[in-house]
Coordinates of C-alpha atoms in Angstrom, one line a residue:
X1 CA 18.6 95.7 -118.3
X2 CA 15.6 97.0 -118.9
X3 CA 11.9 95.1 -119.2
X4 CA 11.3 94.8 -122.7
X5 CA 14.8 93.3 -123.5
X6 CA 14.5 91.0 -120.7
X7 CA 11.6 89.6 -122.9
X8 CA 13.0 90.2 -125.9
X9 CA 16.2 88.2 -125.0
X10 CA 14.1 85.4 -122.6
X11 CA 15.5 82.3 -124.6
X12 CA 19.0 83.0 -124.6
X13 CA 18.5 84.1 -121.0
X14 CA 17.0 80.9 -119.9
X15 CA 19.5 78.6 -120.0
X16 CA 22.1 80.8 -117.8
X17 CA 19.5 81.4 -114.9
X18 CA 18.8 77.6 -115.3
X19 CA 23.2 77.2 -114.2
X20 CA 22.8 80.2 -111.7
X21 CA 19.5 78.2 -109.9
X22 CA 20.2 74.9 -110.3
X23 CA 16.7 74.3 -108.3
X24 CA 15.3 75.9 -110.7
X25 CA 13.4 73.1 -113.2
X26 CA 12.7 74.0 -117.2
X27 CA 8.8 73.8 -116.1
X28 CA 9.4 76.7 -113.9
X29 CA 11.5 78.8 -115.7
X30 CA 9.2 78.5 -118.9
X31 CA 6.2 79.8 -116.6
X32 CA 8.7 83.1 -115.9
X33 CA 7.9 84.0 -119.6
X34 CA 10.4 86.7 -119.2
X35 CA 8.9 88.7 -116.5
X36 CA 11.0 89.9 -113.8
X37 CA 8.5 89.8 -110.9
X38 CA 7.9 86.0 -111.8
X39 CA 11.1 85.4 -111.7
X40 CA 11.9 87.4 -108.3
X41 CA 8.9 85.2 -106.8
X42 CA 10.3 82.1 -108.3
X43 CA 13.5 82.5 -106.6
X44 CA 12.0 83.4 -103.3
X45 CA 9.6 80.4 -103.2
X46 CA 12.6 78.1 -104.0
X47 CA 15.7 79.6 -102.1
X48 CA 13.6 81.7 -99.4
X49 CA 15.2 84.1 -99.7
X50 CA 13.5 87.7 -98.6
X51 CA 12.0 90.0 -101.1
X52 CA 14.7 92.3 -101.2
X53 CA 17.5 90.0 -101.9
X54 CA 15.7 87.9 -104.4
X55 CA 15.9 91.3 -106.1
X56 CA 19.0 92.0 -105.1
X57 CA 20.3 88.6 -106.2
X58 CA 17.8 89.0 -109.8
X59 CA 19.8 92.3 -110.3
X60 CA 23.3 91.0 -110.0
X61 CA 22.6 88.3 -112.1
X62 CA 21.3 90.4 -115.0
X63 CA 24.3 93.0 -114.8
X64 CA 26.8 90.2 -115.2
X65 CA 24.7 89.1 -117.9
X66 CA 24.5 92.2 -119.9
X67 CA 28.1 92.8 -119.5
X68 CA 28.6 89.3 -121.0
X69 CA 26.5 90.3 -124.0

């Protein structure tokens, strides 16, 4: 999914990262605005996980996602 629907679809988005990160709270998510690299960083601050599978885990997420849609 590329940037500019990630933005464009953010509210509808929101509330199915909030069930995939429980951790996650609706303070933090609003400050992700959207933007991937937030987003990434958000998940490795609260899950620790490594750069490359914050991404990795960002990236699955958003295929299921679109394949939902």
């Amino acid at each position: 999914m590329n940037v500019d629907i990630l933005k464009g679809k953010w509210k509808e988005i929101k509330g199915e990262i909030r069930e995939e990160w429980g951790e996650l709270t609706d303070d933090e998510i609003a400050q992700v605005e959207g933007t991937e690299e937030r987003l990434v960083g958000l998940l490795q601050k609260k899950y620790g996980y490594a750069k490359e599978e914050a991404e990795t885990k960002y990236k699955e997420f958003m295929e299921r996602y679109d394949k939902a849609s």
